[in-house]
CSV table of C-alpha atoms in Angstrom, one decimal:
chain,number,residue,atom,x,y,z
A,1,MET,CA,0.0,0.0,0.0
A,2,ALA,CA,1.3,3.5,-0.9
A,3,THR,CA,1.9,5.7,2.1
A,4,PHE,CA,1.2,9.4,2.4
A,5,ASP,CA,4.2,11.7,2.7
A,6,ALA,CA,3.4,15.0,4.4
A,7,SER,CA,7.0,16.0,5.1
A,8,LYS,CA,6.9,18.9,2.7
A,9,LEU,CA,3.5,20.2,3.8
A,10,ASN,CA,3.1,23.2,6.1
A,11,PHE,CA,-0.5,23.4,7.4
A,12,GLN,CA,-1.3,26.0,9.9
A,13,PHE,CA,-3.2,23.8,12.3
A,14,MET,CA,-3.2,26.2,15.2
A,15,LYS,CA,-4.7,29.0,13.1
A,16,TYR,CA,-8.1,27.4,13.5
A,17,ARG,CA,-7.6,26.0,17.0
A,18,LYS,CA,-10.2,28.3,18.7
A,19,LEU,CA,-12.9,27.4,16.2
A,20,LEU,CA,-12.3,23.7,16.4
A,21,VAL,CA,-11.9,23.7,20.2
A,22,GLY,CA,-15.2,25.6,20.3
A,23,ILE,CA,-16.9,22.9,18.2
A,24,SER,CA,-15.4,20.2,20.5
A,25,LEU,CA,-16.8,22.0,23.5
A,26,VAL,CA,-20.3,22.1,21.9
A,27,CYS,CA,-20.0,18.4,21.2
A,28,ILE,CA,-19.0,17.7,24.7
A,29,LEU,CA,-21.9,19.7,26.1
A,30,LEU,CA,-24.3,17.9,23.8
A,31,SER,CA,-22.8,14.5,24.8
A,32,ILE,CA,-23.2,15.3,28.5
A,33,GLY,CA,-26.7,16.6,27.9
A,34,LEU,CA,-27.6,13.3,26.2
A,35,LEU,CA,-26.1,11.3,29.0
A,36,PHE,CA,-28.2,13.1,31.6
A,37,THR,CA,-31.4,13.1,29.5
A,38,LYS,CA,-31.4,10.0,27.4
A,39,GLY,CA,-28.8,8.0,29.2
A,40,LEU,CA,-27.0,4.9,28.0
A,41,ASN,CA,-28.5,1.7,26.8
A,42,LEU,CA,-26.9,-0.5,29.4
A,43,GLY,CA,-26.7,-4.2,28.6
A,44,VAL,CA,-27.5,-7.1,30.8
A,45,ASP,CA,-23.9,-7.1,32.1
A,46,PHE,CA,-24.7,-3.9,34.0
A,47,THR,CA,-28.4,-4.0,34.6
A,48,GLY,CA,-28.8,-7.7,35.4
A,49,GLY,CA,-30.8,-10.2,33.5
A,50,LEU,CA,-30.9,-13.6,31.7
A,51,VAL,CA,-28.4,-14.9,29.2
A,52,LEU,CA,-29.2,-17.9,27.0
A,53,GLN,CA,-27.0,-19.6,24.4
A,54,VAL,CA,-28.8,-22.2,22.2
A,55,GLU,CA,-27.6,-24.3,19.3
A,56,PHE,CA,-30.3,-25.2,16.8
A,57,ASP,CA,-30.3,-28.5,14.9
A,58,ASN,CA,-30.9,-26.6,11.6
A,59,PRO,CA,-29.6,-23.3,10.3
A,60,VAL,CA,-31.6,-20.3,11.6
A,61,GLU,CA,-31.7,-16.5,10.9
A,62,VAL,CA,-31.6,-13.8,13.5
A,63,GLY,CA,-34.8,-12.3,12.0
A,64,SER,CA,-36.7,-15.6,12.6
A,65,VAL,CA,-35.5,-15.7,16.3
A,66,ARG,CA,-36.6,-12.1,16.9
A,67,ALA,CA,-40.0,-12.8,15.3
A,68,ALA,CA,-40.5,-15.8,17.6
A,69,LEU,CA,-39.6,-13.7,20.6
A,70,SER,CA,-41.8,-10.8,19.5
A,71,LYS,CA,-44.8,-13.1,19.8
A,72,ILE,CA,-44.2,-13.4,23.6
A,73,GLY,CA,-43.3,-9.7,24.1
A,74,HIS,CA,-39.5,-10.1,24.1
A,75,GLY,CA,-38.7,-8.7,20.6
A,76,ASN,CA,-36.3,-6.2,22.1
A,77,ALA,CA,-33.9,-8.8,23.4
A,78,THR,CA,-30.3,-8.7,22.3
A,79,ILE,CA,-29.6,-11.4,19.8
A,80,GLN,CA,-26.2,-12.4,18.6
A,81,ALA,CA,-25.4,-15.1,16.1
A,82,PHE,CA,-22.1,-16.9,16.5
A,83,ASP,CA,-22.8,-18.9,13.3
A,84,ASP,CA,-25.9,-20.1,11.4
A,85,ARG,CA,-27.0,-22.4,14.3
A,86,ASP,CA,-25.5,-20.9,17.5
A,87,ILE,CA,-27.5,-18.0,19.0
A,88,LEU,CA,-26.9,-15.9,22.1
A,89,LEU,CA,-29.9,-14.2,23.7
A,90,ARG,CA,-29.9,-11.5,26.4
A,91,PHE,CA,-33.0,-10.4,28.4
A,92,GLN,CA,-33.3,-7.8,31.0
A,93,ALA,CA,-35.3,-10.3,33.2
A,94,GLU,CA,-34.2,-13.0,35.5
A,95,ASP,CA,-37.3,-15.1,36.5
A,96,ASP,CA,-37.7,-18.7,35.3
A,97,ASP,CA,-41.0,-17.9,33.7
A,98,VAL,CA,-39.3,-15.8,31.0
A,99,ARG,CA,-36.7,-18.6,30.4
A,100,LYS,CA,-39.5,-21.2,30.0
A,101,ALA,CA,-41.5,-18.9,27.7
A,102,VAL,CA,-38.5,-18.1,25.5
A,103,LEU,CA,-37.5,-21.8,25.1
A,104,ALA,CA,-41.0,-22.8,24.4
A,105,ALA,CA,-41.4,-20.1,21.7
A,106,LEU,CA,-38.1,-21.1,20.1
A,107,SER,CA,-39.1,-24.8,20.1
A,108,SER,CA,-42.5,-24.2,18.5
A,109,ASP,CA,-41.6,-21.6,16.0
A,110,ILE,CA,-38.1,-22.6,14.9
A,111,GLY,CA,-37.4,-26.2,15.8
A,112,PRO,CA,-35.2,-28.5,17.9
A,113,TYR,CA,-32.3,-27.0,19.8
A,114,LYS,CA,-29.8,-27.6,22.5
A,115,VAL,CA,-29.2,-25.2,25.4
A,116,LEU,CA,-25.5,-24.5,25.7
A,117,ARG,CA,-25.5,-21.9,28.5
A,118,ILE,CA,-27.9,-20.3,31.0
A,119,ASP,CA,-26.6,-17.4,33.1
A,120,LYS,CA,-28.5,-15.2,35.5
A,121,ILE,CA,-26.9,-11.8,36.3
A,122,GLY,CA,-28.4,-10.1,39.3
A,123,PRO,CA,-28.5,-6.3,39.7
A,124,VAL,CA,-25.9,-6.5,42.5
A,125,VAL,CA,-23.4,-8.1,40.1
A,126,GLY,CA,-24.4,-5.6,37.4
A,127,ASN,CA,-23.6,-2.7,39.8
A,128,GLU,CA,-20.3,-4.3,40.7
A,129,LEU,CA,-19.3,-4.6,37.0
A,130,ARG,CA,-20.3,-1.0,36.4
A,131,ALA,CA,-18.2,0.2,39.4
A,132,GLN,CA,-15.3,-1.9,38.3
A,133,ALA,CA,-15.5,-0.6,34.7
A,134,THR,CA,-15.5,3.0,36.1
A,135,TYR,CA,-12.5,2.3,38.4
A,136,SER,CA,-10.6,0.7,35.5
A,137,LEU,CA,-11.1,3.8,33.4
A,138,LEU,CA,-10.1,6.2,36.2
A,139,LEU,CA,-7.0,4.1,37.1
A,140,ALA,CA,-6.0,4.1,33.4
A,141,ILE,CA,-6.3,7.9,33.2
A,142,ALA,CA,-4.4,8.4,36.4
A,143,GLY,CA,-1.6,6.1,35.3
A,144,ILE,CA,-1.4,7.9,32.0
A,145,LEU,CA,-1.1,11.3,33.7
A,146,LEU,CA,1.7,10.0,36.0
A,147,TYR,CA,3.6,8.4,33.2
A,148,MET,CA,3.3,11.5,30.9
A,149,ALA,CA,4.3,13.8,33.8
A,150,TYR,CA,7.4,11.7,34.5
A,151,ARG,CA,8.3,11.0,30.9
A,152,PHE,CA,7.7,14.6,29.6
A,153,ARG,CA,6.5,17.5,31.6
A,154,PHE,CA,3.4,17.8,33.8
A,155,ARG,CA,1.6,20.1,31.3
A,156,PHE,CA,2.2,17.5,28.5
A,157,GLY,CA,0.6,14.8,30.6
A,158,ALA,CA,-2.3,17.1,31.5
A,159,VAL,CA,-3.2,17.9,27.9
A,160,ALA,CA,-2.8,14.3,26.9
A,161,VAL,CA,-5.3,13.3,29.6
A,162,LEU,CA,-7.6,16.2,28.6
A,163,SER,CA,-7.5,14.8,25.0
A,164,LEU,CA,-8.4,11.4,26.4
A,165,VAL,CA,-11.3,12.6,28.4
A,166,HIS,CA,-12.6,14.5,25.3
A,167,ASP,CA,-12.5,11.2,23.4
A,168,VAL,CA,-14.3,9.2,26.0
A,169,ILE,CA,-17.1,11.8,26.5
A,170,ILE,CA,-17.7,12.0,22.7
A,171,MET,CA,-17.8,8.2,22.5
A,172,LEU,CA,-20.4,8.0,25.3
A,173,GLY,CA,-22.4,10.8,23.6
A,174,VAL,CA,-22.5,8.9,20.3
A,175,TYR,CA,-23.6,5.7,22.1
A,176,SER,CA,-26.3,7.6,23.9
A,177,LEU,CA,-27.5,9.2,20.7
A,178,THR,CA,-27.5,6.0,18.7
A,179,GLY,CA,-28.9,3.9,21.5
A,180,LYS,CA,-26.3,1.1,21.0
A,181,GLU,CA,-25.9,-1.3,23.8
A,182,VAL,CA,-23.2,-0.6,26.4
A,183,SER,CA,-21.7,-3.8,27.6
A,184,VAL,CA,-18.4,-5.1,29.0
A,185,THR,CA,-17.0,-5.3,25.5
A,186,PHE,CA,-17.7,-1.6,25.1
A,187,ILE,CA,-15.6,-0.9,28.2
A,188,ALA,CA,-12.8,-3.0,26.6
A,189,ALA,CA,-13.1,-0.9,23.4
A,190,ILE,CA,-12.9,2.4,25.4
A,191,LEU,CA,-9.7,1.2,27.1
A,192,THR,CA,-8.2,0.0,23.8
A,193,VAL,CA,-9.2,3.3,22.0
A,194,ALA,CA,-7.7,5.2,25.0
A,195,GLY,CA,-4.4,3.5,24.3
A,196,TYR,CA,-4.6,4.2,20.6
A,197,SER,CA,-5.5,7.9,21.2
A,198,LEU,CA,-2.7,8.3,23.8
A,199,ASN,CA,-0.2,6.7,21.5
A,200,ASP,CA,-1.1,9.2,18.8
A,201,SER,CA,-0.9,12.1,21.2
A,202,ILE,CA,2.5,11.0,22.5
A,203,VAL,CA,3.9,11.0,19.0
A,204,VAL,CA,2.9,14.6,18.5
A,205,LEU,CA,3.8,15.7,22.0
A,206,ASP,CA,7.2,14.0,21.8
A,207,ARG,CA,8.0,15.8,18.6
A,208,ILE,CA,7.0,19.1,20.3
A,209,ARG,CA,9.3,18.2,23.2
A,210,GLU,CA,12.2,17.5,20.8
A,211,ASN,CA,11.6,20.9,19.1
A,212,TRP,CA,11.1,22.7,22.4
A,213,GLY,CA,14.5,24.5,22.3
A,214,GLN,CA,13.1,26.6,19.4
A,215,VAL,CA,10.1,27.9,21.3
A,216,ARG,CA,11.6,31.3,22.0
A,217,ALA,CA,12.9,31.8,18.5
A,218,LYS,CA,9.8,30.5,16.6
A,219,GLY,CA,7.0,31.0,19.1
A,220,ILE,CA,4.8,28.3,20.5
A,221,VAL,CA,2.3,28.4,17.6
A,222,ALA,CA,4.8,28.0,14.8
A,223,LEU,CA,6.7,25.3,16.8
A,224,VAL,CA,3.5,23.2,17.4
A,225,ASP,CA,2.5,23.6,13.7
A,226,ASN,CA,5.9,22.4,12.5
A,227,SER,CA,5.8,19.5,15.0
A,228,ILE,CA,2.4,18.4,13.8
A,229,ASN,CA,3.4,18.6,10.1
A,230,GLN,CA,6.5,16.6,10.9
A,231,THR,CA,4.4,13.8,12.3
A,232,LEU,CA,1.4,14.1,9.9
A,233,SER,CA,2.5,11.3,7.6
A,234,ARG,CA,2.7,8.9,10.5
A,235,THR,CA,-0.7,10.0,11.9
A,236,ILE,CA,-2.5,9.6,8.5
A,237,ASN,CA,-0.9,6.3,7.6
A,238,THR,CA,-1.5,4.8,11.0
A,239,SER,CA,-5.2,6.0,11.1
A,240,ILE,CA,-5.9,4.7,7.6
A,241,THR,CA,-4.3,1.3,8.1
A,242,THR,CA,-6.1,0.9,11.4
A,243,LEU,CA,-9.5,2.1,10.1
A,244,LEU,CA,-9.5,-0.3,7.1
A,245,PRO,CA,-9.7,-3.6,9.1
A,246,VAL,CA,-12.0,-2.0,11.6
A,247,ILE,CA,-14.4,-1.0,8.9
A,248,ALA,CA,-14.2,-4.6,7.5
A,249,MET,CA,-15.0,-5.9,11.0
A,250,TYR,CA,-18.0,-3.6,11.4
A,251,ILE,CA,-19.4,-4.5,8.0
A,252,PHE,CA,-18.7,-8.2,7.8
A,253,GLY,CA,-18.2,-9.2,11.4
A,254,GLY,CA,-21.8,-9.6,12.4
A,255,GLU,CA,-23.6,-8.7,15.6
A,256,VAL,CA,-21.0,-10.3,17.8
A,257,ILE,CA,-18.2,-7.8,17.1
A,258,SER,CA,-20.0,-5.0,15.3
A,259,ASN,CA,-20.6,-3.1,18.6
A,260,PHE,CA,-16.9,-3.4,19.4
A,261,ALA,CA,-15.9,-2.3,15.9
A,262,PHE,CA,-18.3,0.7,16.0
A,263,ALA,CA,-16.7,1.9,19.2
A,264,PHE,CA,-13.3,1.6,17.4
A,265,LEU,CA,-14.5,3.6,14.4
A,266,ILE,CA,-15.7,6.5,16.6
A,267,GLY,CA,-12.6,6.3,18.9
A,268,ILE,CA,-10.1,6.2,16.1
A,269,THR,CA,-11.7,9.1,14.3
A,270,VAL,CA,-12.1,11.3,17.4
A,271,GLY,CA,-8.7,10.2,18.8
A,272,THR,CA,-6.9,11.2,15.6
A,273,TYR,CA,-8.6,14.6,15.7
A,274,SER,CA,-8.0,15.2,19.4
A,275,SER,CA,-4.3,14.4,19.2
A,276,VAL,CA,-3.9,17.2,16.6
A,277,TYR,CA,-6.3,19.8,17.9
A,278,ILE,CA,-7.3,19.2,21.5
A,279,ALA,CA,-3.9,18.2,23.1
A,280,SER,CA,-1.9,20.6,20.9
A,281,SER,CA,-4.3,23.5,21.2
A,282,ALA,CA,-4.5,23.1,25.0
A,283,LEU,CA,-0.7,23.1,25.2
A,284,VAL,CA,-0.5,26.3,23.1
A,285,GLU,CA,-3.1,28.2,25.1
A,286,TRP,CA,-1.5,27.1,28.4
A,287,TYR,CA,1.9,28.3,27.3
A,288,LEU,CA,0.6,31.6,26.0
A,289,ARG,CA,-1.0,32.2,29.3
A,290,SER,CA,1.8,30.8,31.5
A,291,PRO,CA,5.1,30.6,29.5
A,292,LYS,CA,7.3,30.4,32.6
A,293,TYR,CA,5.4,27.5,34.2
């Protein structure tokens, strides 16, 4: 695959930093508003419920399974197909009556099957998973801040974490807007995207650190612009080569991994943008207001 060479380009990224940061602030406020008003579509992992995995004797389509469940009032269940016979069902209900009704509907409308798995997740377990997911994210952010402060400077670590928080809030806002289910795999996707976004930010910030000796001669704006342009080829090539397989996963991967791939699509797009504009713009504005810090 041909790579993109931006070594001779000289875009003035910081010229539009206030406009783009303003747009980001609007998106963050909208995302927070959605989280408070609409909320997230929490999956069974967090709310508690019933998980059934069944293997049919004959090939079956997800549409047929949903139609059978709709007849008994459970058409909104989460249905994931591992292959043409193996189906995973998630219900936000725990009682045995639901399980019996579901299995009876599948038997009468679709045909013979074998139950591979029955799990009940109580609300207490769901709350514990939600708390653990939150702690994991907070610990990751704290670790990133400490590492960046030690490896670079404190303000470099602070703007990198700011960029990361921006990405997470936007991702949550998109999931709230689209109503996609938030499960344990989504938390894994957020942590993975956080690593990707941080890696992208570190590349840009490391080049800024290498060029920092020119800050008084060139000025912070010109120095940051030059640093971003010097790393632009790497940023574009990495983003494109990462996006292509993720898009393929989202289109052809089926329900099992499409939610995970969707989080990646949003995270990679927002993360690439934030590494250029959020982290760098925050560093520029911080330096302009406190150059001696």
